[in-house]
PDB file of C-alpha atoms in Angstrom:
ATOM      1  CA  MET A  49     231.625  83.573  65.395  1.00 58.00           C
ATOM      2  CA  ASN A  50     234.580  85.031  64.201  1.00 81.00           C
ATOM      3  CA  PRO A  51     237.593  84.654  66.543  1.00 82.00           C
ATOM      4  CA  LEU A  52     239.905  87.052  64.669  1.00 76.00           C
ATOM      5  CA  ALA A  53     237.331  90.060  64.780  1.00 82.00           C
ATOM      6  CA  GLU A  54     236.364  89.270  68.594  1.00 89.00           C
ATOM      7  CA  ARG A  55     240.078  89.490  69.489  1.00 87.00           C
ATOM      8  CA  TYR A  56     240.509  92.717  67.540  1.00 85.00           C
ATOM      9  CA  HIS A  57     237.394  94.299  69.325  1.00 91.00           C
ATOM     10  CA  ARG A  58     238.742  92.952  72.822  1.00 94.00           C
ATOM     11  CA  LYS A  59     241.831  94.575  72.173  1.00 91.00           C
ATOM     12  CA  ILE A  60     240.064  97.865  71.445  1.00 93.00           C
ATOM     13  CA  MET A  61     238.055  97.423  74.397  1.00 95.00           C
ATOM     14  CA  ASP A  62     240.976  97.020  76.595  1.00 95.00           C
ATOM     15  CA  LEU A  63     243.255  99.588  75.235  1.00 94.00           C
ATOM     16  CA  ALA A  64     240.282 102.092  75.579  1.00 94.00           C
ATOM     17  CA  ASN A  65     239.622 100.976  78.834  1.00 94.00           C
ATOM     18  CA  ALA A  66     243.430 101.850  79.977  1.00 93.00           C
ATOM     19  CA  MET A  67     243.591 105.511  78.363  1.00 92.00           C
ATOM     20  CA  LEU A  68     240.318 106.143  80.051  1.00 91.00           C
ATOM     21  CA  TYR A  69     242.016 104.862  83.674  1.00 89.00           C
ATOM     22  CA  HIS A  70     245.289 106.589  83.016  1.00 88.00           C
ATOM     23  CA  ALA A  71     243.866 109.988  81.968  1.00 88.00           C
ATOM     24  CA  ARG A  72     241.445 109.641  84.613  1.00 86.00           C
ATOM     25  CA  LEU A  73     238.609 110.418  83.026  1.00 88.00           C
ATOM     26  CA  GLY A  74     234.893 108.955  83.091  1.00 87.00           C
ATOM     27  CA  ILE A  75     232.712 107.142  80.745  1.00 90.00           C
ATOM     28  CA  ALA A  76     231.323 109.971  78.992  1.00 88.00           C
ATOM     29  CA  PHE A  77     234.928 109.996  77.270  1.00 91.00           C
ATOM     30  CA  TRP A  78     234.372 106.401  75.946  1.00 93.00           C
ATOM     31  CA  GLU A  79     233.616 107.044  72.252  1.00 92.00           C
ATOM     32  CA  HIS A  80     236.882 109.394  71.890  1.00 92.00           C
ATOM     33  CA  ALA A  81     238.741 106.604  73.769  1.00 94.00           C
ATOM     34  CA  VAL A  82     237.505 103.922  71.107  1.00 95.00           C
ATOM     35  CA  ARG A  83     238.105 106.171  68.469  1.00 92.00           C
ATOM     36  CA  HIS A  84     241.849 106.871  69.107  1.00 92.00           C
ATOM     37  CA  ALA A  85     242.392 103.467  70.004  1.00 94.00           C
ATOM     38  CA  VAL A  86     241.230 102.239  66.575  1.00 92.00           C
ATOM     39  CA  TYR A  87     243.488 105.195  65.366  1.00 90.00           C
ATOM     40  CA  LEU A  88     246.544 103.885  67.073  1.00 90.00           C
ATOM     41  CA  LEU A  89     245.798 100.126  66.217  1.00 88.00           C
ATOM     42  CA  ASN A  90     245.235 100.850  62.488  1.00 85.00           C
ATOM     43  CA  ARG A  91     248.801 102.402  62.578  1.00 84.00           C
ATOM     44  CA  ILE A  92     250.763  99.353  64.391  1.00 82.00           C
ATOM     45  CA  PRO A  93     252.163  96.426  62.400  1.00 78.00           C
ATOM     46  CA  MET A  94     250.748  93.338  63.419  1.00 74.00           C
ATOM     47  CA  LYS A  95     251.306  89.583  63.158  1.00 70.00           C
ATOM     48  CA  PHE A  96     248.367  88.951  60.729  1.00 69.00           C
ATOM     49  CA  HIS A  97     249.887  91.734  58.205  1.00 64.00           C
ATOM     50  CA  ALA A  98     252.957  89.869  58.258  1.00 63.00           C
ATOM     51  CA  LYS A  99     251.866  86.646  57.436  1.00 63.00           C
ATOM     52  CA  TYR A 100     249.784  87.694  54.501  1.00 65.00           C
ATOM     53  CA  PHE A 101     250.822  90.816  53.262  1.00 69.00           C
ATOM     54  CA  ARG A 102     254.700  91.331  52.782  1.00 65.00           C
ATOM     55  CA  THR A 103     256.376  94.421  51.744  1.00 65.00           C
ATOM     56  CA  LYS A 104     259.951  95.494  50.572  1.00 65.00           C
ATOM     57  CA  ASP A 105     259.787  97.522  54.000  1.00 66.00           C
ATOM     58  CA  GLY A 106     258.834  94.768  56.269  1.00 70.00           C
ATOM     59  CA  THR A 107     255.655  94.521  57.928  1.00 73.00           C
ATOM     60  CA  PRO A 108     252.684  96.578  56.750  1.00 76.00           C
ATOM     61  CA  THR A 109     250.089  98.272  58.908  1.00 77.00           C
ATOM     62  CA  ALA A 110     246.748  98.620  58.288  1.00 76.00           C
ATOM     63  CA  HIS A 111     246.695 102.071  57.366  1.00 75.00           C
ATOM     64  CA  GLU A 112     249.322 101.260  54.621  1.00 77.00           C
ATOM     65  CA  LEU A 113     247.349  98.418  53.247  1.00 74.00           C
ATOM     66  CA  ILE A 114     244.485 100.698  52.733  1.00 76.00           C
ATOM     67  CA  THR A 115     246.065 103.970  51.931  1.00 81.00           C
ATOM     68  CA  GLY A 116     249.098 102.860  50.122  1.00 78.00           C
ATOM     69  CA  GLN A 117     250.967 105.519  52.228  1.00 79.00           C
ATOM     70  CA  LYS A 118     253.318 104.871  55.289  1.00 80.00           C
ATOM     71  CA  ALA A 119     251.898 105.908  58.750  1.00 77.00           C
ATOM     72  CA  SER A 120     253.115 109.184  60.153  1.00 77.00           C
ATOM     73  CA  TYR A 121     253.429 108.924  64.166  1.00 78.00           C
ATOM     74  CA  SER A 122     254.084 112.747  64.429  1.00 80.00           C
ATOM     75  CA  ARG A 123     250.486 113.796  65.171  1.00 80.00           C
ATOM     76  CA  VAL A 124     250.139 110.580  68.121  1.00 86.00           C
ATOM     77  CA  ARG A 125     250.185 112.326  71.806  1.00 89.00           C
ATOM     78  CA  VAL A 126     249.443 110.728  75.162  1.00 90.00           C
ATOM     79  CA  TRP A 127     245.494 110.668  75.397  1.00 91.00           C
ATOM     80  CA  GLY A 128     243.853 112.625  77.964  1.00 89.00           C
ATOM     81  CA  CYS A 129     246.827 114.924  78.143  1.00 89.00           C
ATOM     82  CA  ASP A 130     246.166 118.610  78.837  1.00 88.00           C
ATOM     83  CA  MET A 131     246.591 120.838  75.645  1.00 88.00           C
ATOM     84  CA  TYR A 132     246.393 124.471  75.517  1.00 88.00           C
ATOM     85  CA  GLU A 133     244.892 126.151  72.531  1.00 86.00           C
ATOM     86  CA  ARG A 134     246.703 129.411  71.802  1.00 84.00           C
ATOM     87  CA  LEU A 135     243.731 131.904  71.721  1.00 79.00           C
ATOM     88  CA  PRO A 136     243.889 134.347  68.839  1.00 76.00           C
ATOM     89  CA  SER A 137     245.713 137.668  69.173  1.00 70.00           C
ATOM     90  CA  GLY A 138     242.972 140.617  70.019  1.00 59.00           C
ATOM     91  CA  ARG A 139     241.711 143.220  72.451  1.00 60.00           C
ATOM     92  CA  LYS A 140     241.309 140.384  75.202  1.00 58.00           C
ATOM     93  CA  SER A 141     244.173 138.340  74.838  1.00 56.00           C
ATOM     94  CA  SER A 142     246.293 141.622  74.729  1.00 61.00           C
ATOM     95  CA  GLU A 143     245.045 143.105  77.891  1.00 67.00           C
ATOM     96  CA  PRO A 144     247.260 142.676  80.824  1.00 71.00           C
ATOM     97  CA  GLY A 145     246.216 139.789  83.159  1.00 67.00           C
ATOM     98  CA  SER A 146     243.983 138.044  80.486  1.00 68.00           C
ATOM     99  CA  PRO A 147     244.565 134.360  79.467  1.00 72.00           C
ATOM    100  CA  ASN A 148     246.696 133.542  76.170  1.00 78.00           C
ATOM    101  CA  ALA A 149     245.766 129.872  75.967  1.00 81.00           C
ATOM    102  CA  ARG A 150     242.662 128.097  76.730  1.00 83.00           C
ATOM    103  CA  LYS A 151     242.911 124.585  78.710  1.00 85.00           C
ATOM    104  CA  MET A 152     241.389 121.551  76.886  1.00 87.00           C
ATOM    105  CA  ILE A 153     241.860 117.870  77.049  1.00 89.00           C
ATOM    106  CA  TYR A 154     243.265 115.763  74.276  1.00 89.00           C
ATOM    107  CA  VAL A 155     240.904 113.412  72.815  1.00 90.00           C
ATOM    108  CA  GLY A 156     242.228 112.494  69.480  1.00 89.00           C
ATOM    109  CA  VAL A 157     243.159 113.160  65.889  1.00 87.00           C
ATOM    110  CA  SER A 158     240.237 115.144  63.599  1.00 85.00           C
ATOM    111  CA  VAL A 159     239.028 112.902  60.847  1.00 81.00           C
ATOM    112  CA  ASP A 160     241.249 114.644  58.200  1.00 79.00           C
ATOM    113  CA  GLY A 161     244.329 114.414  60.518  1.00 77.00           C
ATOM    114  CA  LYS A 162     245.283 118.074  60.222  1.00 82.00           C
ATOM    115  CA  SER A 163     244.014 119.405  63.432  1.00 87.00           C
ATOM    116  CA  PHE A 164     243.440 117.972  67.162  1.00 91.00           C
ATOM    117  CA  LEU A 165     240.526 117.311  69.010  1.00 90.00           C
ATOM    118  CA  GLY A 166     239.934 119.136  72.350  1.00 89.00           C
ATOM    119  CA  TYR A 167     237.205 118.718  75.233  1.00 89.00           C
ATOM    120  CA  ASP A 168     237.018 122.480  76.670  1.00 85.00           C
ATOM    121  CA  VAL A 169     236.971 121.882  80.533  1.00 81.00           C
ATOM    122  CA  GLU A 170     236.592 125.311  81.687  1.00 77.00           C
ATOM    123  CA  GLY A 171     234.419 126.773  79.261  1.00 73.00           C
ATOM    124  CA  ALA A 172     231.394 125.288  77.428  1.00 69.00           C
ATOM    125  CA  HIS A 173     232.054 121.493  77.736  1.00 72.00           C
ATOM    126  CA  THR A 174     232.321 120.902  74.186  1.00 75.00           C
ATOM    127  CA  ARG A 175     234.689 119.444  71.482  1.00 78.00           C
ATOM    128  CA  ARG A 176     236.846 121.400  69.237  1.00 80.00           C
ATOM    129  CA  ASP A 177     239.128 121.430  66.178  1.00 82.00           C
ATOM    130  CA  CYS A 178     242.385 123.108  67.552  1.00 84.00           C
ATOM    131  CA  PHE A 179     244.975 123.707  65.355  1.00 85.00           C
ATOM    132  CA  ASN A 180     247.405 126.144  67.617  1.00 86.00           C
ATOM    133  CA  VAL A 181     248.047 124.187  70.577  1.00 87.00           C
ATOM    134  CA  GLU A 182     250.785 122.911  73.450  1.00 86.00           C
ATOM    135  CA  PHE A 183     250.461 119.844  75.146  1.00 87.00           C
ATOM    136  CA  ASP A 184     251.317 118.848  78.830  1.00 83.00           C
ATOM    137  CA  GLU A 185     251.706 115.185  78.069  1.00 84.00           C
ATOM    138  CA  SER A 186     253.242 114.363  81.886  1.00 83.00           C
ATOM    139  CA  MET A 187     250.317 114.758  83.486  1.00 72.00           C
ATOM    140  CA  LYS A 188     251.870 114.908  86.782  1.00 72.00           C
ATOM    141  CA  ASN A 189     249.666 118.195  87.696  1.00 67.00           C
ATOM    142  CA  ARG A 190     246.608 116.485  86.694  1.00 67.00           C
ATOM    143  CA  VAL A 191     243.370 117.307  89.017  1.00 65.00           C
ATOM    144  CA  ASN A 192     240.131 116.787  87.277  1.00 62.00           C
ATOM    145  CA  ASN A 193     236.420 115.894  88.449  1.00 54.00           C
ATOM    146  CA  LEU A 194     235.725 114.243  85.144  1.00 59.00           C
ATOM    147  CA  ARG A 195     234.943 110.861  86.396  1.00 51.00           C
TER     148      ARG A 195
END
């Protein structure tokens, strides 16, 4: 019985559940929501870190304690928002009336941190690593049946 670990797990589950509800996504996306919750919590300063680990800059994050580098928030987006992957220029994308982007759902950051993870809703229903993307984080036009 480790209350500290149990509290941390509870925080992860609550955050993942809130992200699923906000994005109007179903239980099929639970794994991605939990991974993104852990990604976020590792980059947030906590009281536990302030109590035992002090640095010149203030309270370190778990990411900073493990890697020795400051956490970057430039890749954090609203989880579950619409993401548009730019299609490579070619014959199909240059034809009149053909789409220039593929609509996907943002489900996190890749392990290496260089690309975004997107779930292809219109095509093969697969998860893909995407580099050239644009985000619609407002979610006001969200209409999906993935619950």
